[in-house]
Amino acid sequence: MSRVGIIGWPVSHSRSPLIHNHWLAAHNIKAHYERCPIDPVADFRAALQGMAADGFIGANVTIPHKENAFAAMDYVDGAAQKLGAVNTISFRDGALHGSNTDGAGFVAGLKAAHADKGAGGDDWTAHPALVLGAGGAARAIIVALHEAGVPQIRLVNRTKERADALQGLSSRVSVGAWAARAELAADCHLLVNTTSLGMQGAAALDMPLHHLPQAALVSDIVYTPLKTDLLLKAQAAGLATVDGLGMLLHQAALAFEIWFGVRPAVSDVLRHLLLDDLHAKSVEDD
Ligand code: ATR
């Protein structure tokens, strides 16, 4: 039986085992997906080599190890190279191969939402987009929006210097002031929240939407709660929305394809399994 897993610290709350074990069963693949906590002070490359020796064929990587993973690889793909971060590792031919499926997963989530619900269409690729936040998720999303052809990527962050530091990711990034975010949304067909604002336990995101065109798609990478205030407000304004499970599920599907050569379906059954699990956990936390 092959092994795959999620590397992080901590990883006890990760939903990746639920997602990948669902797909492994659906495809009748004899492999098991596990949680793999690795202490940040560990020798990371040695830990990975130990996993390969123990029967792992691949792993996902989450906080705080995506940059450590990048540094430990023998080979990386284009997205990982651009981001300096790896979220998917393959142990092949005695070497460590790193990829980054976060940004492509985000875009695949938007495209799938369109296919399922007619949400906004792919029209957003031809117009400016507004990205809120400048952390690791914003980096991956900026690169993916560039690759999807978005002509202008407006970026705002509370700490402007962090946004300025991302300008090198794409010639199409223009950094604006956090205070100007409402006006900067004018003529954007995509708004993405990559900040932690709106997450359970965090402060609310104050993002006026009245400047957005009616054709705009509003997405949030936060998925606890699933319907953030931003998405509720967008829906009330008649705008199409994509919730944070889109990126979570589609980055996972792309990783699964790297390891097993087949792109698994992001089905409603799986979404509901995940929602039930998230709900059970939030009840437990109360
Ligand atoms: P990631 O998980 O994507 O790597 P992160 O580094 O944890 O993200 O960053 C979280 C994002 O939320 C940042 O853009 C952060 O803004 P700063 O760079 O100014 O810290 C943003 N954020 C968190 N709390 C915020 C708040 N109260 N107001 C505005 N932005 C906030």
Short mmCIF file of C-alpha atoms and ligand atoms in Angstrom, two decimals:
data_model
loop_
_atom_site.label_atom_id
_atom_site.label_comp_id
_atom_site.label_asym_id
_atom_site.label_seq_id
_atom_site.Cartn_x
_atom_site.Cartn_y
_atom_site.Cartn_z
CA MET A 1 0.00 0.00 0.00
CA SER A 2 1.49 3.37 -1.05
CA ARG A 3 1.44 6.29 1.34
CA VAL A 4 0.72 9.98 0.78
CA GLY A 5 0.15 12.69 3.35
CA ILE A 6 0.01 16.26 4.49
CA ILE A 7 3.11 17.78 6.08
CA GLY A 8 2.65 20.74 8.43
CA TRP A 9 2.91 21.85 12.04
CA PRO A 10 0.29 21.42 13.33
CA VAL A 11 -1.73 19.31 10.87
CA SER A 12 -4.41 17.96 13.17
CA HIS A 13 -7.06 20.25 11.66
CA SER A 14 -6.22 19.54 8.02
CA ARG A 15 -9.10 18.35 5.82
CA SER A 16 -6.72 16.96 3.19
CA PRO A 17 -6.95 13.35 4.51
CA LEU A 18 -10.73 13.41 4.15
CA ILE A 19 -10.51 14.77 0.59
CA HIS A 20 -7.75 12.51 -0.72
CA ASN A 21 -8.95 9.31 0.98
CA HIS A 22 -12.37 9.92 -0.60
CA TRP A 23 -10.74 10.08 -4.04
CA LEU A 24 -8.44 7.09 -3.38
CA ALA A 25 -11.50 4.99 -2.54
CA ALA A 26 -13.46 6.32 -5.53
CA HIS A 27 -10.61 5.36 -7.89
CA ASN A 28 -9.90 2.09 -6.14
CA ILE A 29 -6.26 3.06 -5.62
CA LYS A 30 -4.40 1.11 -2.95
CA ALA A 31 -2.92 4.03 -1.07
CA HIS A 32 -3.62 5.84 2.17
CA TYR A 33 -3.36 9.59 2.93
CA GLU A 34 -2.08 10.51 6.41
CA ARG A 35 -1.25 13.47 8.61
CA CYS A 36 2.52 14.02 8.87
CA PRO A 37 3.47 16.55 11.53
CA ILE A 38 7.05 17.78 11.07
CA ASP A 39 8.53 20.00 13.74
CA PRO A 40 9.81 23.31 12.27
CA VAL A 41 13.23 22.73 13.82
CA ALA A 42 13.66 19.33 12.15
CA ASP A 43 16.12 18.75 9.30
CA PHE A 44 13.43 19.05 6.65
CA ARG A 45 15.21 17.33 3.76
CA ALA A 46 16.20 14.43 5.99
CA ALA A 47 12.59 14.13 7.18
CA LEU A 48 11.39 13.95 3.55
CA GLN A 49 13.98 11.33 2.66
CA GLY A 50 12.80 9.33 5.66
CA MET A 51 9.23 9.49 4.36
CA ALA A 52 10.33 8.27 0.91
CA ALA A 53 12.14 5.35 2.58
CA ASP A 54 8.96 4.59 4.56
CA GLY A 55 6.82 4.11 1.45
CA PHE A 56 5.51 7.60 0.74
CA ILE A 57 5.14 8.43 -2.95
CA GLY A 58 4.07 12.03 -2.36
CA ALA A 59 2.97 14.65 0.10
CA ASN A 60 1.22 17.96 0.37
CA VAL A 61 2.84 20.73 2.35
CA THR A 62 1.15 23.38 4.44
CA ILE A 63 2.04 26.06 6.99
CA PRO A 64 4.82 26.60 8.04
CA HIS A 65 6.77 24.44 5.60
CA LYS A 66 6.03 25.57 2.02
CA GLU A 67 9.27 27.59 1.76
CA ASN A 68 11.30 24.89 3.58
CA ALA A 69 9.96 22.38 1.08
CA PHE A 70 11.01 24.58 -1.84
CA ALA A 71 14.55 24.77 -0.47
CA ALA A 72 14.70 20.99 0.00
CA MET A 73 13.68 19.95 -3.55
CA ASP A 74 15.89 18.50 -6.27
CA TYR A 75 13.49 19.73 -8.99
CA VAL A 76 10.60 22.23 -8.98
CA ASP A 77 7.96 23.19 -11.53
CA GLY A 78 7.39 26.69 -12.92
CA ALA A 79 4.75 27.80 -10.40
CA ALA A 80 6.82 26.65 -7.42
CA GLN A 81 9.89 28.38 -8.87
CA LYS A 82 8.00 31.67 -9.23
CA LEU A 83 6.58 31.49 -5.71
CA GLY A 84 9.58 30.05 -3.90
CA ALA A 85 7.08 27.72 -2.23
CA VAL A 86 6.03 24.10 -2.72
CA ASN A 87 2.65 22.61 -1.73
CA THR A 88 2.99 19.24 -3.48
CA ILE A 89 5.95 16.86 -3.41
CA SER A 90 6.49 13.69 -5.43
CA PHE A 91 9.08 11.15 -4.37
CA ARG A 92 10.16 9.73 -7.76
CA ASP A 93 13.31 7.97 -8.92
CA GLY A 94 15.08 8.75 -5.66
CA ALA A 95 14.60 12.50 -6.11
CA LEU A 96 12.35 15.16 -4.58
CA HIS A 97 10.08 16.91 -7.11
CA GLY A 98 8.14 20.00 -5.98
CA SER A 99 5.08 21.68 -7.47
CA ASN A 100 2.70 24.40 -6.41
CA THR A 101 -0.97 23.84 -7.21
CA ASP A 102 -2.42 26.61 -5.00
CA GLY A 103 -2.84 29.28 -7.69
CA ALA A 104 -3.95 26.91 -10.46
CA GLY A 105 -6.37 25.39 -7.92
CA PHE A 106 -7.85 28.78 -7.19
CA VAL A 107 -8.41 29.49 -10.90
CA ALA A 108 -9.80 25.97 -11.48
CA GLY A 109 -12.28 26.65 -8.64
CA LEU A 110 -13.48 29.82 -10.37
CA LYS A 111 -13.81 28.04 -13.70
CA ALA A 112 -15.67 25.12 -12.15
CA ALA A 113 -18.09 27.47 -10.40
CA HIS A 114 -18.85 28.97 -13.79
CA ALA A 115 -19.40 25.57 -15.38
CA ASP A 116 -21.72 24.48 -12.53
CA LYS A 117 -23.74 27.60 -11.91
CA GLY A 118 -22.99 30.04 -14.68
CA ALA A 119 -21.28 32.13 -11.99
CA GLY A 120 -19.96 35.20 -13.74
CA GLY A 121 -18.53 33.32 -16.72
CA ASP A 122 -14.85 33.41 -17.66
CA ASP A 123 -15.35 37.03 -18.49
CA TRP A 124 -13.23 37.92 -15.44
CA THR A 125 -10.06 36.86 -17.28
CA ALA A 126 -10.45 39.79 -19.70
CA HIS A 127 -10.87 42.56 -17.10
CA PRO A 128 -8.92 43.99 -14.16
CA ALA A 129 -9.04 42.07 -10.87
CA LEU A 130 -8.72 43.36 -7.30
CA VAL A 131 -6.81 41.23 -4.78
CA LEU A 132 -7.00 41.99 -1.05
CA GLY A 133 -4.05 40.82 1.04
CA ALA A 134 -0.38 40.08 0.46
CA GLY A 135 0.40 36.76 2.19
CA GLY A 136 1.32 33.40 0.65
CA ALA A 137 -2.15 32.80 -0.81
CA ALA A 138 -2.13 36.21 -2.51
CA ARG A 139 1.24 35.39 -4.10
CA ALA A 140 -0.06 32.14 -5.60
CA ILE A 141 -3.28 33.78 -6.80
CA ILE A 142 -1.47 36.70 -8.45
CA VAL A 143 0.73 34.35 -10.49
CA ALA A 144 -2.30 32.27 -11.51
CA LEU A 145 -4.37 35.32 -12.50
CA HIS A 146 -1.48 36.50 -14.65
CA GLU A 147 -1.33 33.09 -16.33
CA ALA A 148 -5.11 33.13 -16.84
CA GLY A 149 -4.62 36.35 -18.84
CA VAL A 150 -6.04 38.92 -16.41
CA PRO A 151 -4.77 42.22 -17.89
CA GLN A 152 -4.41 44.19 -14.66
CA ILE A 153 -4.06 42.92 -11.09
CA ARG A 154 -4.79 45.60 -8.51
CA LEU A 155 -3.33 44.71 -5.15
CA VAL A 156 -4.07 46.30 -1.79
CA ASN A 157 -2.89 45.32 1.66
CA ARG A 158 -3.14 46.94 5.09
CA THR A 159 0.68 46.98 5.22
CA LYS A 160 1.46 48.47 1.82
CA GLU A 161 5.14 47.42 1.88
CA ARG A 162 4.10 43.76 1.80
CA ALA A 163 2.05 44.44 -1.34
CA ASP A 164 4.95 46.38 -2.91
CA ALA A 165 7.14 43.32 -2.34
CA LEU A 166 4.82 41.27 -4.58
CA GLN A 167 5.10 43.60 -7.56
CA GLY A 168 7.89 41.48 -9.04
CA LEU A 169 5.51 38.51 -9.44
CA SER A 170 3.79 40.03 -12.46
CA SER A 171 4.27 43.08 -14.65
CA ARG A 172 0.49 43.50 -14.44
CA VAL A 173 0.38 44.14 -10.68
CA SER A 174 -0.35 47.68 -9.55
CA VAL A 175 -0.33 48.36 -5.83
CA GLY A 176 -2.92 50.72 -4.36
CA ALA A 177 -3.74 52.01 -0.91
CA TRP A 178 -5.84 49.82 1.40
CA ALA A 179 -8.02 52.88 2.05
CA ALA A 180 -8.78 53.16 -1.68
CA ARG A 181 -10.00 49.54 -2.04
CA ALA A 182 -13.66 50.46 -2.67
CA GLU A 183 -12.84 52.77 -5.60
CA LEU A 184 -10.19 50.42 -6.99
CA ALA A 185 -12.95 47.82 -7.49
CA ALA A 186 -14.46 49.92 -10.29
CA ASP A 187 -14.33 47.97 -13.60
CA CYS A 188 -12.90 44.86 -11.89
CA HIS A 189 -14.71 41.66 -12.85
CA LEU A 190 -13.08 39.72 -10.04
CA LEU A 191 -12.61 40.53 -6.36
CA VAL A 192 -10.60 38.10 -4.22
CA ASN A 193 -10.22 38.26 -0.45
CA THR A 194 -6.99 36.53 0.59
CA THR A 195 -6.80 38.22 3.99
CA SER A 196 -7.81 36.46 7.17
CA LEU A 197 -10.54 39.05 7.74
CA GLY A 198 -13.97 37.44 7.93
CA MET A 199 -12.60 34.16 9.26
CA GLN A 200 -14.24 32.72 12.40
CA GLY A 201 -12.70 34.54 15.34
CA ALA A 202 -11.09 37.29 13.20
CA ALA A 203 -12.30 40.84 12.61
CA ALA A 204 -14.83 41.49 9.83
CA LEU A 205 -13.73 42.59 6.38
CA ASP A 206 -15.00 46.04 5.52
CA MET A 207 -15.18 46.00 1.73
CA PRO A 208 -17.80 48.20 0.03
CA LEU A 209 -19.00 46.57 -3.19
CA HIS A 210 -21.00 49.31 -4.87
CA HIS A 211 -18.20 50.19 -7.33
CA LEU A 212 -18.02 46.64 -8.72
CA PRO A 213 -19.75 46.05 -12.05
CA GLN A 214 -22.80 43.76 -11.93
CA ALA A 215 -20.91 41.09 -13.91
CA ALA A 216 -18.23 40.79 -11.23
CA LEU A 217 -17.37 37.56 -9.45
CA VAL A 218 -16.59 37.82 -5.73
CA SER A 219 -14.49 35.14 -4.10
CA ASP A 220 -13.12 34.48 -0.65
CA ILE A 221 -10.44 31.98 0.26
CA VAL A 222 -11.72 31.89 3.84
CA TYR A 223 -13.96 28.80 4.33
CA THR A 224 -14.77 28.97 8.03
CA PRO A 225 -17.45 30.24 7.86
CA LEU A 226 -18.26 29.06 4.35
CA LYS A 227 -20.49 32.05 3.70
CA THR A 228 -18.38 34.94 4.86
CA ASP A 229 -19.92 38.37 5.31
CA LEU A 230 -18.23 39.38 2.06
CA LEU A 231 -19.95 36.58 0.12
CA LEU A 232 -23.32 37.24 1.79
CA LYS A 233 -23.08 40.92 0.94
CA ALA A 234 -22.09 40.10 -2.66
CA GLN A 235 -25.04 37.70 -3.01
CA ALA A 236 -27.41 40.29 -1.62
CA ALA A 237 -26.10 42.70 -4.27
CA GLY A 238 -26.83 40.11 -6.98
CA LEU A 239 -23.16 39.33 -7.67
CA ALA A 240 -21.87 35.82 -8.40
CA THR A 241 -19.70 34.30 -5.66
CA VAL A 242 -17.18 31.48 -5.18
CA ASP A 243 -16.51 30.24 -1.64
CA GLY A 244 -13.23 29.11 -0.11
CA LEU A 245 -13.84 25.40 -0.65
CA GLY A 246 -13.18 25.98 -4.37
CA MET A 247 -9.46 26.60 -3.89
CA LEU A 248 -9.10 23.95 -1.16
CA LEU A 249 -10.65 21.21 -3.30
CA HIS A 250 -9.13 22.12 -6.64
CA GLN A 251 -5.54 22.52 -5.39
CA ALA A 252 -6.02 19.04 -3.90
CA ALA A 253 -7.36 17.63 -7.19
CA LEU A 254 -4.29 18.92 -9.06
CA ALA A 255 -1.97 17.37 -6.45
CA PHE A 256 -3.82 14.03 -6.72
CA GLU A 257 -3.35 14.14 -10.50
CA ILE A 258 0.40 14.70 -10.07
CA TRP A 259 0.71 11.55 -7.92
CA PHE A 260 -1.81 9.22 -9.53
CA GLY A 261 -2.19 10.47 -13.11
CA VAL A 262 -5.93 11.01 -12.92
CA ARG A 263 -7.82 14.23 -12.15
CA PRO A 264 -10.46 13.35 -9.51
CA ALA A 265 -13.91 14.91 -9.58
CA VAL A 266 -14.76 17.76 -7.23
CA SER A 267 -18.29 16.48 -6.68
CA ASP A 268 -21.17 17.76 -4.59
CA VAL A 269 -20.90 14.56 -2.51
CA LEU A 270 -17.34 15.50 -1.55
CA ARG A 271 -18.26 19.12 -0.85
CA HIS A 272 -20.99 17.91 1.49
CA LEU A 273 -18.66 15.47 3.25
CA LEU A 274 -16.30 18.35 3.85
CA LEU A 275 -19.06 20.68 5.00
CA ASP A 276 -20.34 18.08 7.47
CA ASP A 277 -16.82 17.68 8.83
CA LEU A 278 -16.30 21.44 9.14
CA HIS A 279 -19.66 21.75 10.86
CA ALA A 280 -18.90 18.91 13.31
CA LYS A 281 -15.58 20.56 14.15
CA SER A 282 -17.10 24.00 14.73
CA VAL A 283 -19.73 22.47 17.05
CA GLU A 284 -16.88 20.74 18.93
CA ASP A 285 -15.05 24.09 19.24
CA ASP A 286 -18.09 25.90 20.69
P1 ATR B 1 -1.36 33.80 4.10
O1 ATR B 1 -2.05 32.82 4.98
O2 ATR B 1 -2.07 34.07 2.80
O3 ATR B 1 0.11 33.57 3.93
P2 ATR B 1 -0.82 35.89 6.07
O4 ATR B 1 0.63 36.17 5.88
O5 ATR B 1 -1.27 35.23 7.33
O6 ATR B 1 -1.51 35.22 4.83
O7 ATR B 1 -1.55 37.29 5.92
C1 ATR B 1 -2.86 37.50 6.20
C2 ATR B 1 -3.35 38.70 5.41
O8 ATR B 1 -4.47 39.24 6.10
C3 ATR B 1 -2.32 39.81 5.26
O9 ATR B 1 -2.49 40.40 4.01
C4 ATR B 1 -2.73 40.75 6.39
O10 ATR B 1 -2.35 42.09 6.22
P3 ATR B 1 -0.92 42.64 6.77
O11 ATR B 1 0.08 42.22 5.75
O12 ATR B 1 -1.10 44.09 6.86
O13 ATR B 1 -0.72 41.97 8.10
C5 ATR B 1 -4.22 40.63 6.33
N1 ATR B 1 -4.85 41.08 7.57
C6 ATR B 1 -4.89 40.43 8.75
N2 ATR B 1 -5.57 41.16 9.68
C7 ATR B 1 -5.95 42.31 9.05
C8 ATR B 1 -6.69 43.47 9.45
N3 ATR B 1 -7.18 43.61 10.70
N4 ATR B 1 -6.92 44.46 8.53
C9 ATR B 1 -6.44 44.34 7.28
N5 ATR B 1 -5.74 43.26 6.83
C10 ATR B 1 -5.50 42.26 7.70
#
